[in-house]
Short mmCIF file of C-alpha atoms in Angstrom, two decimals:
data_model
loop_
_atom_site.label_atom_id
_atom_site.label_comp_id
_atom_site.label_asym_id
_atom_site.label_seq_id
_atom_site.Cartn_x
_atom_site.Cartn_y
_atom_site.Cartn_z
CA MET A 27 25.73 -14.59 -0.23
CA LYS A 28 22.01 -13.86 -0.17
CA GLY A 29 20.15 -11.06 1.60
CA VAL A 30 16.73 -9.42 1.81
CA LEU A 31 15.53 -5.87 1.32
CA LEU A 32 12.07 -4.99 2.60
CA VAL A 33 10.75 -1.82 0.95
CA ASN A 34 7.82 0.31 2.08
CA LEU A 35 6.50 3.64 0.80
CA GLY A 36 8.21 6.09 3.16
CA SER A 37 7.43 9.06 5.36
CA PRO A 38 8.54 12.61 6.11
CA LYS A 39 11.37 12.94 8.64
CA SER A 40 9.10 14.92 10.93
CA THR A 41 5.81 16.80 10.99
CA ASP A 42 7.57 20.06 10.16
CA PRO A 43 6.03 21.48 6.95
CA LYS A 44 9.53 21.78 5.44
CA ASP A 45 10.16 18.06 5.90
CA VAL A 46 6.70 17.22 4.62
CA LYS A 47 7.30 19.41 1.56
CA GLU A 48 10.60 17.66 0.85
CA TYR A 49 8.95 14.25 1.12
CA LEU A 50 5.95 15.20 -1.03
CA GLY A 51 8.29 16.66 -3.64
CA GLU A 52 10.20 13.41 -4.01
CA PHE A 53 7.03 11.32 -3.96
CA LEU A 54 4.90 13.34 -6.37
CA MET A 55 7.69 14.03 -8.86
CA ASP A 56 7.96 10.29 -9.48
CA GLU A 57 6.86 9.74 -13.07
CA ARG A 58 4.98 6.61 -12.04
CA VAL A 59 2.97 8.48 -9.41
CA ILE A 60 1.96 11.50 -11.50
CA ASP A 61 2.47 10.06 -14.96
CA VAL A 62 2.37 13.16 -17.14
CA PRO A 63 5.16 14.88 -19.11
CA LEU A 64 7.93 16.33 -16.94
CA TRP A 65 7.04 19.96 -17.67
CA LEU A 66 3.43 19.40 -16.65
CA ARG A 67 4.36 17.31 -13.60
CA THR A 68 6.77 20.05 -12.50
CA PHE A 69 4.08 22.69 -12.89
CA ILE A 70 1.49 20.63 -11.00
CA VAL A 71 3.80 19.56 -8.17
CA LYS A 72 6.19 22.48 -7.71
CA GLY A 73 3.88 25.19 -8.99
CA ILE A 74 0.70 24.18 -7.20
CA ILE A 75 0.79 21.25 -4.78
CA LEU A 76 3.99 22.10 -2.91
CA ASN A 77 2.75 25.65 -2.38
CA THR A 78 -0.52 24.57 -0.83
CA ARG A 79 -0.45 21.02 0.50
CA PRO A 80 2.56 20.70 2.89
CA LYS A 81 0.96 22.63 5.76
CA LYS A 82 -2.26 20.66 5.51
CA SER A 83 -0.41 17.36 5.27
CA ALA A 84 1.88 18.33 8.16
CA ALA A 85 -1.18 18.97 10.33
CA ALA A 86 -2.54 15.55 9.38
CA TYR A 87 0.77 13.85 10.21
CA LYS A 88 0.79 15.57 13.62
CA LYS A 89 -2.50 13.85 14.44
CA ILE A 90 -1.04 10.37 13.98
CA TRP A 91 2.68 10.84 14.81
CA TRP A 92 4.08 8.61 17.53
CA LYS A 93 6.71 9.43 20.15
CA GLU A 94 9.05 7.03 18.34
CA GLY A 95 8.42 8.77 15.02
CA SER A 96 6.39 8.04 11.90
CA PRO A 97 4.03 5.08 12.47
CA LEU A 98 4.86 3.62 9.07
CA ILE A 99 8.60 3.75 9.75
CA VAL A 100 8.30 2.43 13.31
CA LEU A 101 6.02 -0.43 12.24
CA SER A 102 8.31 -1.29 9.33
CA GLU A 103 11.29 -1.40 11.68
CA ARG A 104 9.40 -3.70 14.04
CA LEU A 105 8.54 -5.96 11.10
CA GLN A 106 12.16 -6.02 9.97
CA SER A 107 13.37 -6.90 13.46
CA LYS A 108 10.88 -9.73 13.89
CA VAL A 109 11.60 -11.17 10.45
CA GLN A 110 15.36 -10.95 11.04
CA ALA A 111 14.95 -13.08 14.15
CA LYS A 112 13.48 -15.88 12.03
CA THR A 113 16.07 -16.09 9.26
CA GLU A 114 19.84 -16.34 8.99
CA LEU A 115 19.92 -14.05 5.98
CA PRO A 116 20.61 -10.36 6.59
CA VAL A 117 17.38 -8.35 6.33
CA ALA A 118 17.60 -4.64 5.52
CA LEU A 119 14.83 -2.04 5.34
CA ALA A 120 14.36 0.77 2.85
CA MET A 121 11.76 3.31 1.79
CA ARG A 122 10.94 4.27 -1.79
CA TYR A 123 10.76 7.90 -0.71
CA GLY A 124 12.60 9.51 2.17
CA ASN A 125 14.90 7.57 4.49
CA PRO A 126 16.30 4.99 4.78
CA SER A 127 16.62 5.17 1.01
CA LEU A 128 16.74 2.27 -1.42
CA LYS A 129 20.38 3.00 -2.10
CA THR A 130 21.13 2.95 1.63
CA GLY A 131 19.40 -0.41 1.98
CA LEU A 132 21.28 -1.95 -0.93
CA GLN A 133 24.55 -0.50 0.38
CA GLU A 134 23.93 -2.03 3.80
CA LEU A 135 23.51 -5.46 2.22
CA HIS A 136 26.49 -4.93 -0.08
CA ASP A 137 28.70 -4.07 2.88
CA LYS A 138 27.70 -7.37 4.50
CA GLY A 139 28.87 -9.26 1.43
CA VAL A 140 25.45 -9.83 -0.15
CA THR A 141 25.54 -10.48 -3.88
CA GLU A 142 21.98 -11.77 -4.38
CA VAL A 143 19.09 -9.71 -3.04
CA MET A 144 15.50 -10.75 -2.49
CA LEU A 145 13.62 -7.48 -3.04
CA VAL A 146 10.29 -7.42 -1.19
CA PRO A 147 7.99 -4.49 -2.07
CA LEU A 148 5.58 -4.44 0.87
CA TYR A 149 2.50 -4.12 -1.35
CA PRO A 150 0.09 -7.04 -1.77
CA GLN A 151 -1.23 -5.69 -5.10
CA PHE A 152 0.83 -4.53 -8.08
CA ALA A 153 0.60 -0.87 -9.11
CA MET A 154 2.74 1.47 -11.18
CA ALA A 155 3.05 3.87 -8.26
CA THR A 156 4.10 1.22 -5.74
CA THR A 157 5.62 -2.10 -6.83
CA GLU A 158 6.78 -0.97 -10.26
CA THR A 159 8.53 2.18 -9.14
CA ILE A 160 10.44 0.22 -6.47
CA VAL A 161 11.56 -2.48 -8.89
CA VAL A 162 12.61 0.05 -11.54
CA LEU A 163 14.60 2.23 -9.11
CA ALA A 164 16.28 -0.80 -7.54
CA GLU A 165 17.47 -1.95 -10.95
CA GLU A 166 18.74 1.55 -11.82
CA LEU A 167 20.70 1.67 -8.56
CA ARG A 168 22.04 -1.83 -9.11
CA LYS A 169 23.38 -0.96 -12.55
CA GLU A 170 25.00 2.26 -11.35
CA PHE A 171 26.37 1.30 -7.94
CA PHE A 172 26.17 -2.47 -7.47
CA PRO A 173 26.79 -4.05 -10.90
CA GLN A 174 27.85 -7.41 -9.43
CA MET A 175 24.63 -7.72 -7.44
CA LYS A 176 21.66 -9.80 -8.57
CA ILE A 177 18.16 -8.72 -7.57
CA THR A 178 15.14 -11.02 -7.48
CA ASP A 179 11.91 -9.17 -6.78
CA VAL A 180 8.89 -10.73 -5.08
CA PRO A 181 5.78 -10.22 -7.23
CA ALA A 182 2.40 -9.12 -5.91
CA PHE A 183 1.25 -11.58 -3.27
CA TYR A 184 -2.46 -10.74 -3.09
CA ASN A 185 -3.35 -14.27 -4.20
CA LYS A 186 -0.95 -16.26 -2.03
CA PRO A 187 -2.99 -18.46 0.35
CA GLU A 188 -0.61 -17.92 3.28
CA TYR A 189 -0.90 -14.13 2.98
CA ILE A 190 -4.68 -14.29 2.68
CA LYS A 191 -4.85 -16.52 5.74
CA ALA A 192 -2.70 -14.13 7.78
CA LEU A 193 -4.73 -11.12 6.63
CA SER A 194 -8.03 -12.89 7.26
CA ASN A 195 -7.02 -14.04 10.73
CA SER A 196 -5.95 -10.52 11.67
CA ILE A 197 -9.35 -9.21 10.57
CA LYS A 198 -11.20 -11.98 12.40
CA ASP A 199 -9.22 -11.46 15.60
CA TYR A 200 -9.84 -7.72 15.66
CA LEU A 201 -13.56 -7.99 14.91
CA SER A 202 -14.20 -11.01 17.14
CA ASP A 203 -15.72 -8.88 19.91
CA LYS A 204 -17.14 -6.13 17.65
CA ASP A 205 -20.77 -5.81 16.63
CA TYR A 206 -20.85 -4.62 13.01
CA ASP A 207 -23.37 -4.61 10.15
CA HIS A 208 -21.04 -4.28 7.17
CA ILE A 209 -17.35 -4.56 6.22
CA LEU A 210 -15.85 -2.12 3.72
CA PHE A 211 -12.55 -3.03 2.06
CA SER A 212 -10.88 0.27 1.21
CA TYR A 213 -7.88 0.21 -1.14
CA HIS A 214 -5.66 3.11 -2.12
CA GLY A 215 -6.95 4.56 -5.36
CA VAL A 216 -5.08 5.06 -8.63
CA PRO A 217 -6.03 6.99 -11.76
CA GLU A 218 -7.96 4.88 -14.24
CA ARG A 219 -5.25 5.53 -16.84
CA HIS A 220 -2.80 3.54 -14.70
CA ILE A 221 -4.97 0.47 -15.21
CA TYR A 222 -4.90 0.89 -18.97
CA LYS A 223 -1.14 1.55 -18.99
CA SER A 224 -0.48 -1.61 -16.98
CA ASP A 225 -2.52 -3.78 -19.34
CA ILE A 226 0.10 -5.95 -21.07
CA THR A 227 -2.52 -7.14 -23.58
CA LYS A 228 -3.36 -3.52 -24.50
CA SER A 229 -6.98 -4.56 -24.98
CA HIS A 230 -8.40 -6.42 -21.98
CA CYS A 231 -8.86 -3.73 -19.33
CA LYS A 232 -12.02 -1.69 -19.78
CA ILE A 233 -12.85 -0.99 -16.12
CA ASP A 234 -16.35 -2.27 -16.63
CA GLY A 235 -18.34 -4.84 -14.72
CA SER A 236 -16.72 -7.87 -16.30
CA CYS A 237 -13.07 -7.45 -17.31
CA CYS A 238 -11.67 -8.03 -13.81
CA ASN A 239 -13.69 -11.27 -13.58
CA THR A 240 -12.70 -12.55 -17.02
CA PRO A 241 -9.44 -14.57 -17.01
CA SER A 242 -6.60 -12.70 -18.71
CA LYS A 243 -2.82 -12.30 -18.66
CA ALA A 244 -3.56 -8.64 -17.90
CA HIS A 245 -4.45 -9.57 -14.33
CA LYS A 246 -0.78 -10.10 -13.47
CA PHE A 247 -0.36 -6.32 -13.47
CA CYS A 248 -3.94 -5.13 -12.96
CA TYR A 249 -4.29 -3.30 -9.67
CA ARG A 250 -8.08 -3.19 -9.82
CA HIS A 251 -8.40 -6.92 -10.42
CA GLN A 252 -5.97 -7.70 -7.63
CA CYS A 253 -7.83 -5.51 -5.15
CA LEU A 254 -11.18 -7.06 -6.01
CA GLN A 255 -9.64 -10.51 -5.82
CA THR A 256 -8.15 -9.77 -2.41
CA THR A 257 -11.63 -8.97 -1.12
CA LYS A 258 -13.01 -12.16 -2.68
CA ASN A 259 -10.20 -14.22 -1.17
CA VAL A 260 -10.90 -12.89 2.32
CA ILE A 261 -14.65 -13.40 1.90
CA SER A 262 -13.94 -17.02 1.01
CA GLU A 263 -11.40 -17.55 3.80
CA LEU A 264 -13.70 -16.12 6.49
CA ASP A 265 -16.95 -17.38 4.91
CA LEU A 266 -18.41 -13.87 4.98
CA ASP A 267 -21.81 -12.89 3.64
CA GLU A 268 -21.06 -11.20 0.29
CA ASN A 269 -24.06 -8.92 0.77
CA LYS A 270 -22.39 -7.49 3.86
CA VAL A 271 -19.06 -6.70 2.17
CA SER A 272 -18.11 -3.87 -0.21
CA THR A 273 -14.95 -2.62 -1.91
CA SER A 274 -13.95 1.01 -2.47
CA PHE A 275 -10.92 3.17 -3.28
CA GLN A 276 -9.53 6.08 -1.27
CA SER A 277 -7.05 8.99 -1.47
CA ARG A 278 -7.81 10.31 -4.94
CA LEU A 279 -5.85 13.34 -6.13
CA GLY A 280 -6.64 15.84 -8.89
CA VAL A 281 -9.57 15.95 -11.30
CA ASP A 282 -8.87 12.92 -13.52
CA PRO A 283 -11.11 9.87 -12.98
CA TRP A 284 -9.77 7.44 -10.38
CA LEU A 285 -10.95 3.96 -9.53
CA GLN A 286 -14.45 3.94 -8.10
CA PRO A 287 -16.44 3.76 -5.93
CA TYR A 288 -14.69 6.36 -3.79
CA THR A 289 -14.27 5.46 -0.13
CA ASP A 290 -15.35 8.79 1.34
CA ARG A 291 -18.61 8.78 -0.62
CA THR A 292 -19.17 5.10 0.11
CA ILE A 293 -18.80 5.67 3.86
CA VAL A 294 -21.44 8.40 3.77
CA ASN A 295 -23.76 6.39 1.51
CA LYS A 296 -23.57 3.35 3.76
CA ALA A 297 -25.01 5.44 6.57
CA GLU A 298 -27.39 7.75 4.69
CA LYS A 299 -28.73 5.48 1.93
CA ASP A 300 -28.20 1.94 3.19
CA GLY A 301 -28.97 2.59 6.83
CA ILE A 302 -25.79 0.92 8.05
CA LYS A 303 -25.25 1.82 11.71
CA LYS A 304 -22.11 -0.17 12.49
CA LEU A 305 -19.35 -0.18 9.88
CA ALA A 306 -15.97 -1.94 9.91
CA ILE A 307 -13.23 -0.89 7.49
CA VAL A 308 -10.29 -2.98 6.31
CA THR A 309 -7.38 -1.45 4.33
CA PRO A 310 -5.60 -4.37 2.59
CA ALA A 311 -3.56 -2.25 0.16
CA PHE A 312 -1.44 -1.18 3.13
CA VAL A 313 0.80 -3.60 5.00
CA SER A 314 1.66 -0.97 7.62
CA ASP A 315 -0.64 1.57 9.23
CA CYS A 316 0.12 5.05 7.96
CA LEU A 317 -1.43 8.46 7.28
CA GLU A 318 -4.00 6.94 4.92
CA THR A 319 -5.26 4.46 7.50
CA LEU A 320 -4.75 6.26 10.81
CA GLU A 321 -5.92 9.72 9.76
CA GLU A 322 -7.87 9.46 6.50
CA ILE A 323 -9.89 6.42 7.55
CA ALA A 324 -9.79 6.11 11.36
CA MET A 325 -10.29 9.83 11.93
CA GLU A 326 -11.81 11.52 8.87
CA GLY A 327 -13.77 8.46 7.77
CA LYS A 328 -15.18 7.93 11.23
CA GLU A 329 -16.25 11.56 11.48
CA GLU A 330 -17.98 11.40 8.09
CA PHE A 331 -19.78 8.18 9.01
CA LEU A 332 -21.03 9.47 12.35
CA GLU A 333 -22.16 12.76 10.83
CA ALA A 334 -24.11 10.81 8.20
CA GLY A 335 -26.02 8.93 10.89
CA GLY A 336 -23.76 5.98 11.64
CA GLU A 337 -23.21 4.87 15.22
CA GLU A 338 -20.17 2.56 15.40
CA PHE A 339 -17.07 2.74 13.22
CA TYR A 340 -14.23 0.23 13.44
CA THR A 341 -10.91 0.54 11.61
CA VAL A 342 -9.18 -2.84 11.42
CA PRO A 343 -5.41 -2.39 11.89
CA CYS A 344 -3.10 -3.36 9.05
CA ILE A 345 -1.13 -6.59 9.46
CA ASN A 346 1.87 -4.49 10.53
CA ASP A 347 4.21 -6.78 12.54
CA ASN A 348 1.53 -9.39 13.20
CA ASP A 349 3.24 -12.66 14.16
CA GLU A 350 1.48 -14.73 11.52
CA TRP A 351 2.47 -12.22 8.83
CA VAL A 352 6.05 -12.28 10.13
CA ASN A 353 6.04 -16.06 9.77
CA VAL A 354 4.75 -15.78 6.21
CA LEU A 355 7.53 -13.38 5.22
CA ALA A 356 10.16 -15.47 6.99
CA GLY A 357 8.88 -18.54 5.15
CA TRP A 358 9.29 -16.84 1.77
CA ILE A 359 12.77 -15.70 2.73
CA ASN A 360 13.86 -19.13 3.91
CA ASP A 361 12.54 -20.67 0.70
CA PHE A 362 14.61 -18.12 -1.24
CA ASN A 363 17.63 -19.13 0.80
CA LYS A 364 17.19 -22.79 -0.11
CA ASN A 365 16.95 -22.21 -3.86
#
């Protein structure tokens, strides 16, 4: 019997600093998130970050928390429910960090008699700290607890026409009655070293002006290429003016170089240097709205833009449980069921 496991990032149980600390501990101690030796990761996370960041992060979560709970969890549950209504296969939901856990999700499917799982990391672009860590943990859990189970993971879908169409239509619908001068595509950032580590050719990725545009097998696992290509795909789908579209990367952590240009600086520069008065921001690295979109962009980003001289700031919602996106997912699932 076949089944489906949708997997998103995760969220603290509540906005209590203790719950936020627990969540951040699990998240940041992942060797694919902070990819340094264990002793150094332990010192950075448990010695520094967890002693300073939980209160600040808890305050940020409080700004965006819904009555039903964490927006990311609530939106993921809505997506699961809608997708389940369009397929006969059982559809479970799990989070890479926090609850419901990956093990819980696999156990739910196992208890329903599922022996073949379609694993769907809800990330359009591949990254070590997102898609890879989900696939690796799922396989570890399978070997230890569900040895008779087969897992087939869905690769990055940034280039799938049906996803691009759904994403593009959601952007077009939201901005249809908005007056804007420029669209900024903001993707979650990663350290530059992650790009080099993910390069299966060990030679192609140079993070210069050409490598992401030069055909290579490395692109299958290159987060930077896939982000830039997502922007290009949407520009093509919506026939946008390339001169009125930019790409940037947000949420950097630490002092090591991360993918550039940085979103916060780009937002300010668009107002101060480029004279942009009306800015729209799209966040295509996120399927579900979360802290990074609702607080970092819609609140902090807006404040920075207005302070720099901007006048109108629009944050395009993620595709969340958008009906067209639901149909895309259901289509993939039903194809999996036929094979």
